Coordinates of N, CA and C in Angstrom, one line a residue:
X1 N 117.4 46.3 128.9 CA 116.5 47.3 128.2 C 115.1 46.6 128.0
X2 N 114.3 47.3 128.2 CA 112.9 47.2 127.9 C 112.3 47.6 127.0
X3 N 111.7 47.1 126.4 CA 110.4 47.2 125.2 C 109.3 46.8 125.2
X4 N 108.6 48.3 125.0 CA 107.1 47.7 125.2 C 106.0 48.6 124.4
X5 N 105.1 48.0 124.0 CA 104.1 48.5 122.9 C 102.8 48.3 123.4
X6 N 102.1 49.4 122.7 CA 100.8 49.1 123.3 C 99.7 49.5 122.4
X7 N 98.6 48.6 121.6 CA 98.0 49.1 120.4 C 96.9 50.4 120.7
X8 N 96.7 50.8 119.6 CA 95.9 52.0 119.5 C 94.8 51.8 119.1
X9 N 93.0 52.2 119.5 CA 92.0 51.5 119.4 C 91.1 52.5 118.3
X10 N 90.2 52.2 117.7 CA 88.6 52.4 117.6 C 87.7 52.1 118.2
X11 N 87.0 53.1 118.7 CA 85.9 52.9 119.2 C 84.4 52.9 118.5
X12 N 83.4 51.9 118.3 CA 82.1 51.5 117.4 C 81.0 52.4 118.5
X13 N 80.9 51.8 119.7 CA 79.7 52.6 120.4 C 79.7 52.4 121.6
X14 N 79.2 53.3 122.3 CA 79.1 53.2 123.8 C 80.4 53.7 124.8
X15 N 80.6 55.0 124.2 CA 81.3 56.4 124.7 C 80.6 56.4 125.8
X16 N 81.7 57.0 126.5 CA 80.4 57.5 128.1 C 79.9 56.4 129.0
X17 N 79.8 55.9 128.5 CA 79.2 54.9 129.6 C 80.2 54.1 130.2
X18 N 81.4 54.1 129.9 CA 82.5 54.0 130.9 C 83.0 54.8 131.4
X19 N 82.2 55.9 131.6 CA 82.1 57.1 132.8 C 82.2 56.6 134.3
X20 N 82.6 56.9 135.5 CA 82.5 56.7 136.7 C 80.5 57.0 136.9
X21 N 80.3 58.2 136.5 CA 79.0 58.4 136.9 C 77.6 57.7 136.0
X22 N 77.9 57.3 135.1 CA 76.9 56.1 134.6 C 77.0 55.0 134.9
X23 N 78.4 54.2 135.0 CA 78.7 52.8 135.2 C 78.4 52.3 136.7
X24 N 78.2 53.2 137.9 CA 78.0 52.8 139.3 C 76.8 52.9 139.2
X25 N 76.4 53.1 138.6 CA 74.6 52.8 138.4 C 73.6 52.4 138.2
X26 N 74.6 52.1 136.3 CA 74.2 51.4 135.5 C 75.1 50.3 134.7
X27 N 75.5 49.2 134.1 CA 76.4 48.9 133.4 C 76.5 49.4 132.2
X28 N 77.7 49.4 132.1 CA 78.2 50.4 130.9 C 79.0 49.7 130.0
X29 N 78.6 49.7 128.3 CA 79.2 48.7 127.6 C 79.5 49.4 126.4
X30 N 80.7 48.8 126.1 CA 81.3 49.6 124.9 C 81.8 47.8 124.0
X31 N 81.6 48.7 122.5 CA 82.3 47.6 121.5 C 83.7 48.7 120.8
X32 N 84.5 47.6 121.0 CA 86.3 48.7 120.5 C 87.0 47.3 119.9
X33 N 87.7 47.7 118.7 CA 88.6 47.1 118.7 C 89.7 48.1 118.3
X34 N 91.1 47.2 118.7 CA 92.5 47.9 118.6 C 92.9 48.0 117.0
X35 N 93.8 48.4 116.5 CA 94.5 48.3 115.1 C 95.9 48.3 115.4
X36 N 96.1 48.5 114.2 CA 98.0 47.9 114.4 C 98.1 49.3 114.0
X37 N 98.4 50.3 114.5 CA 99.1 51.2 115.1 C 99.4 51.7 116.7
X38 N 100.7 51.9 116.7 CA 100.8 51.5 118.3 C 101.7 52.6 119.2
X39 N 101.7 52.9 120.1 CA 102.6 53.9 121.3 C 103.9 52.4 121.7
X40 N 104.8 53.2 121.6 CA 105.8 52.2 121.9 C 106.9 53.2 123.6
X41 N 107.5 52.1 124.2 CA 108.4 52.9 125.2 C 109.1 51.9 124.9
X42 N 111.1 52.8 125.6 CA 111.8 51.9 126.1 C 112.1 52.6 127.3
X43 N 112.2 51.6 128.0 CA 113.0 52.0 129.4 C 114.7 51.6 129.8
X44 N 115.0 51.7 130.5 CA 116.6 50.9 130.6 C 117.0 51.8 131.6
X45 N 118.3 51.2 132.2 CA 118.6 51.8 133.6 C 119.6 53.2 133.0
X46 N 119.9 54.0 133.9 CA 120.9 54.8 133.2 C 122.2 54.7 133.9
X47 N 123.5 55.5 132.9 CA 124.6 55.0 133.5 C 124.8 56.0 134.6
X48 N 124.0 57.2 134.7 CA 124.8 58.0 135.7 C 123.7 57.9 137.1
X49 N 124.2 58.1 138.0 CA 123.2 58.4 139.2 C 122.5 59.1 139.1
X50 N 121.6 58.8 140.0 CA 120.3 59.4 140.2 C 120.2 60.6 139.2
X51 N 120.1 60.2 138.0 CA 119.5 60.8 137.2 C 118.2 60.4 136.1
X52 N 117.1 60.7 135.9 CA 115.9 60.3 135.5 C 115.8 60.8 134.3
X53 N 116.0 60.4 133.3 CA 115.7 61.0 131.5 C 114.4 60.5 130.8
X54 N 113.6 61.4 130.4 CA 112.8 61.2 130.1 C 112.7 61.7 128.7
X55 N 112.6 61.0 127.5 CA 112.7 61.3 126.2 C 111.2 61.4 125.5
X56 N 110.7 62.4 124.9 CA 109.3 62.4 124.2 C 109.7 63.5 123.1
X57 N 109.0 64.4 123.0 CA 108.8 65.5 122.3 C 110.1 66.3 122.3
X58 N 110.5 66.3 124.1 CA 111.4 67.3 124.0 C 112.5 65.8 125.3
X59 N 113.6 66.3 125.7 CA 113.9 65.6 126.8 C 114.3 66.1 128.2
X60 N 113.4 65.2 129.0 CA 114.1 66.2 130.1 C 114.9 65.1 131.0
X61 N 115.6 66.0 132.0 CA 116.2 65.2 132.6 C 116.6 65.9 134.2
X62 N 116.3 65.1 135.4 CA 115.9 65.4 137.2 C 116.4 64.6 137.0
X63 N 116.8 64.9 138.9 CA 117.3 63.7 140.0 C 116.4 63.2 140.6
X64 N 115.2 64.0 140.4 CA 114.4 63.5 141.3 C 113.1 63.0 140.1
X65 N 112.1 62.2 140.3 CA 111.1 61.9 139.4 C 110.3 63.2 139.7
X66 N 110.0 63.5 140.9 CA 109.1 64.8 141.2 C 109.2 66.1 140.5
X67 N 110.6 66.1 139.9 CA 111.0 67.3 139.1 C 110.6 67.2 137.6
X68 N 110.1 66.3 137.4 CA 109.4 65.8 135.7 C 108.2 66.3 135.9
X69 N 108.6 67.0 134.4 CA 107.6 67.6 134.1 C 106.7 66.5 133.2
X70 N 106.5 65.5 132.6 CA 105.8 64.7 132.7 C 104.6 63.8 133.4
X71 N 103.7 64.4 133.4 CA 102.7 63.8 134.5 C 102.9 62.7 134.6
X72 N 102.3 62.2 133.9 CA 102.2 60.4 134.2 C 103.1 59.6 134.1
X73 N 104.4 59.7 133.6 CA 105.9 59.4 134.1 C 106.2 59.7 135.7
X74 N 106.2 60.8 135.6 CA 106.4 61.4 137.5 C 105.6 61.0 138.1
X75 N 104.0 60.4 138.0 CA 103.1 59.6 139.1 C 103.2 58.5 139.1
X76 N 103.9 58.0 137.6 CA 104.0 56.5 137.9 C 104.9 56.1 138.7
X77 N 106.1 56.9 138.2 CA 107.8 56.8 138.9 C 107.1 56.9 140.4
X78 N 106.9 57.9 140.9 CA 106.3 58.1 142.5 C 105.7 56.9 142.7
X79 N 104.5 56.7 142.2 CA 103.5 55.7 143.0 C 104.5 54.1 143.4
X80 N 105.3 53.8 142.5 CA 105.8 52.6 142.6 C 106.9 53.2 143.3
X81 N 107.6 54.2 143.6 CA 108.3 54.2 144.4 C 109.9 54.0 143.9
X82 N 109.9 54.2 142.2 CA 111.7 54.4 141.8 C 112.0 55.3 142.1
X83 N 112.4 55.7 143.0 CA 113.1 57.1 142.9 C 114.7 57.2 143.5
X84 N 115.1 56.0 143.7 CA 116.9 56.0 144.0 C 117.4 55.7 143.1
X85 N 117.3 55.1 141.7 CA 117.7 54.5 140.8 C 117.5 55.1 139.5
X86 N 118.5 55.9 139.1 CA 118.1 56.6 137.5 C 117.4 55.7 136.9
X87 N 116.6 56.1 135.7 CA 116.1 55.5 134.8 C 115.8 56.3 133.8
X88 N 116.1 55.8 132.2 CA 115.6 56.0 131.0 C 114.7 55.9 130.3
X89 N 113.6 56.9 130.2 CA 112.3 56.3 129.5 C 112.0 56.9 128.4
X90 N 112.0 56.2 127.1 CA 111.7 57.1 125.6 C 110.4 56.7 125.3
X91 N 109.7 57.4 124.5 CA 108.7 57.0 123.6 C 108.5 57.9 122.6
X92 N 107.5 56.7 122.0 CA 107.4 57.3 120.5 C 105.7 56.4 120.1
X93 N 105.4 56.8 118.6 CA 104.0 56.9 118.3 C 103.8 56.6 117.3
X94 N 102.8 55.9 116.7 CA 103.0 55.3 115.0 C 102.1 56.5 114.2
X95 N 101.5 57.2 115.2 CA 100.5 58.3 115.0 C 100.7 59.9 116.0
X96 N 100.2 60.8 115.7 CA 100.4 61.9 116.6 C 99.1 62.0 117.9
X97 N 100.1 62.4 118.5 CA 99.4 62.4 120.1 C 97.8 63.2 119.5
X98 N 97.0 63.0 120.6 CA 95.4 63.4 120.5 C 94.6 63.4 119.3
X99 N 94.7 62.1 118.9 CA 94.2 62.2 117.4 C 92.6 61.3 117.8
X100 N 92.4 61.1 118.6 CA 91.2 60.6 119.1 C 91.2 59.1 119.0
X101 N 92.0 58.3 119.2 CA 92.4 57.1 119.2 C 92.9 56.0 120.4
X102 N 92.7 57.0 121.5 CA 93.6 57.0 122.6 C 94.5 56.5 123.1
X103 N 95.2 57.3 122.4 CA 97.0 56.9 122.7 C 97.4 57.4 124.1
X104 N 96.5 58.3 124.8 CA 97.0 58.5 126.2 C 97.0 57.7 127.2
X105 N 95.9 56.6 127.0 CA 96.0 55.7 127.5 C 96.9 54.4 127.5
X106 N 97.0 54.5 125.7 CA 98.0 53.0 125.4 C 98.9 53.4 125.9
X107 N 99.6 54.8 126.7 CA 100.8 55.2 126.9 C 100.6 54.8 127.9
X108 N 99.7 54.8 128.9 CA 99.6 54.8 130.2 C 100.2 53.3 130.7
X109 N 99.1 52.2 128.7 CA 99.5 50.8 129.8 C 100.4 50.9 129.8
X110 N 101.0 51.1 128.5 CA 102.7 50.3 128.6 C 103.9 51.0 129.2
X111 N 103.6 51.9 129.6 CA 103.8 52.6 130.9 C 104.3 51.8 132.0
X112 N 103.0 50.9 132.7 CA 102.8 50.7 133.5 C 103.2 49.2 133.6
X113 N 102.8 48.5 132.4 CA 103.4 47.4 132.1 C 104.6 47.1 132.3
X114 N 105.4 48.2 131.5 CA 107.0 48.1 131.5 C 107.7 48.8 132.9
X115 N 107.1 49.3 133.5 CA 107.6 49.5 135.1 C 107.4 48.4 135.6
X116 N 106.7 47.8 135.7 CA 106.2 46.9 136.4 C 107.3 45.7 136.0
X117 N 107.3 45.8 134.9 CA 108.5 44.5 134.2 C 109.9 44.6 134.7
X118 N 110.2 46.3 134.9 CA 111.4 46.7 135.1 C 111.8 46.7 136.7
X119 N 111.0 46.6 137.5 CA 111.5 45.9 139.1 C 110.7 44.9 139.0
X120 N 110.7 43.7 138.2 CA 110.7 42.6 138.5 C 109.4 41.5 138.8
X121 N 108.4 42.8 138.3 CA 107.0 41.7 138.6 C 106.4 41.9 137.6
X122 N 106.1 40.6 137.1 CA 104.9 40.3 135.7 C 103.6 40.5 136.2
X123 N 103.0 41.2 135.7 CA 101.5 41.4 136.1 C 100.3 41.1 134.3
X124 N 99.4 40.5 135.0 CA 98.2 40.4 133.6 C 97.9 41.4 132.6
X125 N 97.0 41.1 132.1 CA 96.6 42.1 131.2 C 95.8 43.2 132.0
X126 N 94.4 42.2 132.7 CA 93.9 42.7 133.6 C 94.3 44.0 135.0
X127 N 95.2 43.3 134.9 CA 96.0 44.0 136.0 C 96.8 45.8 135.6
X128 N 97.3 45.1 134.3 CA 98.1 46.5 133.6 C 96.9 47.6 133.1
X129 N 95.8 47.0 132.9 CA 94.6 48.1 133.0 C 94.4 48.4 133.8
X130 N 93.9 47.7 135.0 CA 93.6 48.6 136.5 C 95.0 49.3 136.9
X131 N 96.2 48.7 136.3 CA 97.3 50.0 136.6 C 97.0 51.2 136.0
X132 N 96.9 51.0 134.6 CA 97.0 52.1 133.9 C 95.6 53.3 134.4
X133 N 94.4 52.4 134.8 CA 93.4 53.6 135.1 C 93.4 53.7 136.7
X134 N 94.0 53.4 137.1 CA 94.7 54.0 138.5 C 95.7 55.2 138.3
X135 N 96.1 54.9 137.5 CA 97.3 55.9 137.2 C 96.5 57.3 136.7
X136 N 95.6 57.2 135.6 CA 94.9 58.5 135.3 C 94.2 59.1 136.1
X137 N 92.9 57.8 136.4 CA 91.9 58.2 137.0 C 92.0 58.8 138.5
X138 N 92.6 57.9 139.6 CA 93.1 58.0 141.0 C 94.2 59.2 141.1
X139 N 95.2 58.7 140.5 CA 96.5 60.0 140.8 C 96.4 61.1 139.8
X140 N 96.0 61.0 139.1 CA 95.9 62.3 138.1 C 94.8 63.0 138.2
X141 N 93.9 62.0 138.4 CA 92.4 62.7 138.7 C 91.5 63.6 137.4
X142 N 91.8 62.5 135.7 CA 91.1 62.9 134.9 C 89.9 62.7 135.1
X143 N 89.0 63.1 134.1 CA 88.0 62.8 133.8 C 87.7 62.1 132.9
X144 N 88.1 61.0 133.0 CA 88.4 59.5 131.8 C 87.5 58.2 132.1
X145 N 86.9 57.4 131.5 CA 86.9 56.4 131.9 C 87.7 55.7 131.5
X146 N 87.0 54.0 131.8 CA 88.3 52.9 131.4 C 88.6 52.1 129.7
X147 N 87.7 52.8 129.2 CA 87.2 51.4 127.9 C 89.5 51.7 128.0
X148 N 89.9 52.6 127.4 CA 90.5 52.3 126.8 C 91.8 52.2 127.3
X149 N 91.7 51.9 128.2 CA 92.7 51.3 128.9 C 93.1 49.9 128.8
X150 N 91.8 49.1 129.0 CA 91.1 47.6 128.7 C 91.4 47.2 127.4
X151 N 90.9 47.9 126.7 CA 91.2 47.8 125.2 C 92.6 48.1 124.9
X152 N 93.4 48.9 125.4 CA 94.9 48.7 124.9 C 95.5 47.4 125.4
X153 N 94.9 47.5 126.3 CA 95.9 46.2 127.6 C 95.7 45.1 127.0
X154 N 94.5 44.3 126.1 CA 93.8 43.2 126.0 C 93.7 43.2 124.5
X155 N 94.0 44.1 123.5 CA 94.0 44.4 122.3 C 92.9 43.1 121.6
X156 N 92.8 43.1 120.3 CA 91.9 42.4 119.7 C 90.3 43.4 119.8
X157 N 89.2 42.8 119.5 CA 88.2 43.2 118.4 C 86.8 42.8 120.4
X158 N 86.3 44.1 120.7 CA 85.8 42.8 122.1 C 84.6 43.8 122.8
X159 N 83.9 43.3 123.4 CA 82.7 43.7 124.3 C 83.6 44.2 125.8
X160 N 83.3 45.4 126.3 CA 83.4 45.7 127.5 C 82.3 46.4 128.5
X161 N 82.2 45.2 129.6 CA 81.3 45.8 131.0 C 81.9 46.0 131.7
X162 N 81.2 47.6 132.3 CA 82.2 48.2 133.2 C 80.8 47.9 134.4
X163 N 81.6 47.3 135.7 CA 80.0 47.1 136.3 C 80.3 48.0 138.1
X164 N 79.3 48.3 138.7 CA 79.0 49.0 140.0 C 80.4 48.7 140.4
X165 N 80.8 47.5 140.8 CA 82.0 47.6 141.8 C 83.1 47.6 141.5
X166 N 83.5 48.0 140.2 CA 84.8 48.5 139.4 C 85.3 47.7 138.8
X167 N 84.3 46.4 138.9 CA 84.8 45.2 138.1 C 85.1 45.7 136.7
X168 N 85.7 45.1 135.4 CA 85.3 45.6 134.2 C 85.2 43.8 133.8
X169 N 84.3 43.5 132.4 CA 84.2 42.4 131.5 C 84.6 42.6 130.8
X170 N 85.8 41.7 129.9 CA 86.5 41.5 128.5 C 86.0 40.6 127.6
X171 N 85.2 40.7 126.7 CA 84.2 39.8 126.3 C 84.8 40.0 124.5
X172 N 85.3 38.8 124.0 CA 85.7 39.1 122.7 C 85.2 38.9 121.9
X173 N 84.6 39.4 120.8 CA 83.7 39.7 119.4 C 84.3 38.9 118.3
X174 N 83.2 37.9 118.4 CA 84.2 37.0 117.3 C 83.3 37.2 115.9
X175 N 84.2 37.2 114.4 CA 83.4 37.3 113.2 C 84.0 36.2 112.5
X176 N 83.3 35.6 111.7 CA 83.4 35.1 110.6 C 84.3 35.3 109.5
X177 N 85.3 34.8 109.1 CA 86.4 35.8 108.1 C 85.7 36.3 106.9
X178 N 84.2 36.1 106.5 CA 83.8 37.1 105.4 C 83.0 38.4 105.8
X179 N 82.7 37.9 107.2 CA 82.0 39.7 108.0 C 83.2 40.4 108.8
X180 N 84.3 40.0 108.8 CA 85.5 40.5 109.1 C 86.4 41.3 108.2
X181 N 86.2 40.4 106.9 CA 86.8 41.1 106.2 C 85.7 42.7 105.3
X182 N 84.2 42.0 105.2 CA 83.4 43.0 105.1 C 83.4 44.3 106.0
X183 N 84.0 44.3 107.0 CA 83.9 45.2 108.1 C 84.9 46.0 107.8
X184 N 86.1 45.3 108.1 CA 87.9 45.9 107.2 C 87.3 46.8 106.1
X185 N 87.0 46.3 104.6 CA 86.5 46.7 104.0 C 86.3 48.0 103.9
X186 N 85.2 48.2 104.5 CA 84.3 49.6 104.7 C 84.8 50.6 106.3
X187 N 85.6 50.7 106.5 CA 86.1 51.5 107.6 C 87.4 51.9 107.1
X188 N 87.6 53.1 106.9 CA 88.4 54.0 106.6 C 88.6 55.2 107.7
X189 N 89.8 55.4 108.2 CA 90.2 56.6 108.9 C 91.3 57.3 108.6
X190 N 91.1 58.1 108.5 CA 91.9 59.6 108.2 C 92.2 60.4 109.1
X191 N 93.6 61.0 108.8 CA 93.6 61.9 110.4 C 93.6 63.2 109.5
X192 N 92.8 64.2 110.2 CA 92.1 65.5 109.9 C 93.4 67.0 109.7
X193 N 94.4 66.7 110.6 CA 95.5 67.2 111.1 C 94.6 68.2 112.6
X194 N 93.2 67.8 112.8 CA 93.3 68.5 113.8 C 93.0 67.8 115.5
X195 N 93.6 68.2 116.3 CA 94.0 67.1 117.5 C 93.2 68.1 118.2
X196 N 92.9 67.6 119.5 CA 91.6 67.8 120.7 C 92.3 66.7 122.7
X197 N 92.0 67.9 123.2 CA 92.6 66.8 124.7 C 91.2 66.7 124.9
X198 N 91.2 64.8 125.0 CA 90.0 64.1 125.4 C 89.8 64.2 126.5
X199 N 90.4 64.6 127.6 CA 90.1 64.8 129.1 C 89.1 66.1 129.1
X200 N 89.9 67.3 128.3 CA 88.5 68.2 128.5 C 87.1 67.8 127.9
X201 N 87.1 67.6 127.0 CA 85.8 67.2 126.1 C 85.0 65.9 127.4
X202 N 85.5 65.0 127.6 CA 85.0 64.1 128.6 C 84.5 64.8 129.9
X203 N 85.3 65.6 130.0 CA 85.1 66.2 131.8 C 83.8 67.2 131.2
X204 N 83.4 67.4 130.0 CA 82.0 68.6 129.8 C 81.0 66.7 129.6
X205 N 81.5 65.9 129.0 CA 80.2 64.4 128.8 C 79.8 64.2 130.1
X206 N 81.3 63.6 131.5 CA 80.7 63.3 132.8 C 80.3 64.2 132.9
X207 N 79.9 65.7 133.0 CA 79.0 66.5 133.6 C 77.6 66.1 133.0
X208 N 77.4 66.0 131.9 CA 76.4 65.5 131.4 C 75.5 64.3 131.4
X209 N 76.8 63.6 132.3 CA 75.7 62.0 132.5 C 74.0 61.9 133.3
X210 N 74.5 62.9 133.9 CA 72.6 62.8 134.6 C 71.6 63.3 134.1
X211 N 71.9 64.3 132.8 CA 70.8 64.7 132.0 C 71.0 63.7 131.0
X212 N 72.1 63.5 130.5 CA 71.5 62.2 129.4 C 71.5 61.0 129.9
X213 N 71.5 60.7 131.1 CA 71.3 59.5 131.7 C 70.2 58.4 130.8
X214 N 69.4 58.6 130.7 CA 68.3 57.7 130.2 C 68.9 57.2 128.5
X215 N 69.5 58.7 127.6 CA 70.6 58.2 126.4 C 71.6 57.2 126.8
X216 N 72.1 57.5 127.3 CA 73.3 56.5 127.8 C 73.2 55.0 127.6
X217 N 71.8 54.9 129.2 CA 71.1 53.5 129.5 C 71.0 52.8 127.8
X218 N 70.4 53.5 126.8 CA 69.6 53.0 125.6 C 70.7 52.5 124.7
X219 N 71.7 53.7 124.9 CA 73.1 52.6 123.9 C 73.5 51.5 124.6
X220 N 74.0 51.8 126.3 CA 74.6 50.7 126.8 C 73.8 49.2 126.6
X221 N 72.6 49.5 126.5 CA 71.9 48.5 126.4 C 71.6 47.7 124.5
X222 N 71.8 48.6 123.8 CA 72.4 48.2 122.9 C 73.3 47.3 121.9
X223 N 74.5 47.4 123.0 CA 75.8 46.6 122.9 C 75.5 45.4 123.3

């Protein structure tokens, strides 16, 4: 059996600019750090044949991964190619889905992570983020960028450039333990009870990168 977690972030500044359509242009930089709340999965083989259980909200359960209704379970299962070998995958949340914190993505890494664990190859941090925004971006075809992918994968307090050739930079933000603690301090979050899908609201921002193109530049350059 598998276990795997994956922290849940804040974001300080420089939304958007880990857009596809700003970042090939321009570099795009965001400041995030993670908190200790987290999206957890387990995985584990199942006892019956080719049967695929997938536990969340509700549970379902195919022969086939293609029959999951689960997006990003069923694209990952597909893309890697489990599909003769039942498997069990639950998750759970230290917080509720779409609370603007992005848990869709922490889902995504450890997702991707713990597949990857589960036939047998260790992959980086690095790596489990280009998995995970492969996974959204490529096969799902959101309208997402990457900060937070990077930032679940690589957790801690950090600078990210996202640059022309899809490179990204992990650059970590180091404080002093009395501007650390002054920062702890004064940040407070509350959840509102009201949730929002980040893909739509993002998919109306990338439309908007070329009129605020020039905003963008001024934050990214800020960071």
């Amino acid at each position: 059996m598998i276990l795997v977690r994956a922290p849940l972030r804040i974001s300080f500044i420089g939304g958007g600019t880990d857009l596809p359509g700003f970042y090939r242009k321009y570099p795009g930089r965001v400041i995030s750090t993670t908190i200790d709340k987290f999206v957890y999965l387990v995985i584990k083989p199942t006892k019956l044949v080719n049967r695929f259980i997938v536990k969340y909200q509700k549970t379902e359960v195919a022969k086939h991964p293609s029959e999951l209704q689960h997006s990003r379970i069923r694209a990952a299962l597909l893309h890697m190619n489990i599909t003769d070998e039942g498997v069990e995958i639950g998750s759970f949340a230290d917080i509720p889905a779409k609370s603007g914190l992005g848990s869709s993505s922490s889902f995504s890494v450890a997702l991707m992570k713990g597949l990857n664990t589960y036939v047998g190859k260790k992959i980086s941090k690095y790596e489990a983020a280009n998995a995970a925004a492969n996974l959204e971006i490529d096969l799902l075809k959101e309208p997402i960028g990457k900060q937070d992918q990077f930032i679940a994968s690589f957790g801690g307090f950090n600078t990210l450039q996202f640059n022309s050739d899809e490179s990204v930079d992990v650059t970590p933000v180091y404080l002093d333990y009395k501007k650390r603690a002054a920062l702890e301090d004064h940040l407070l979050v509350f959840f509102t009870g009201i949730t929002r899908d980040a893909s739509s609201v993002l998919a109306n921002q990338s439309a908007l990168v070329p009129e605020k193109f020039e905003i963008y530049k001024k934050m990214s350059d800020s960071v």
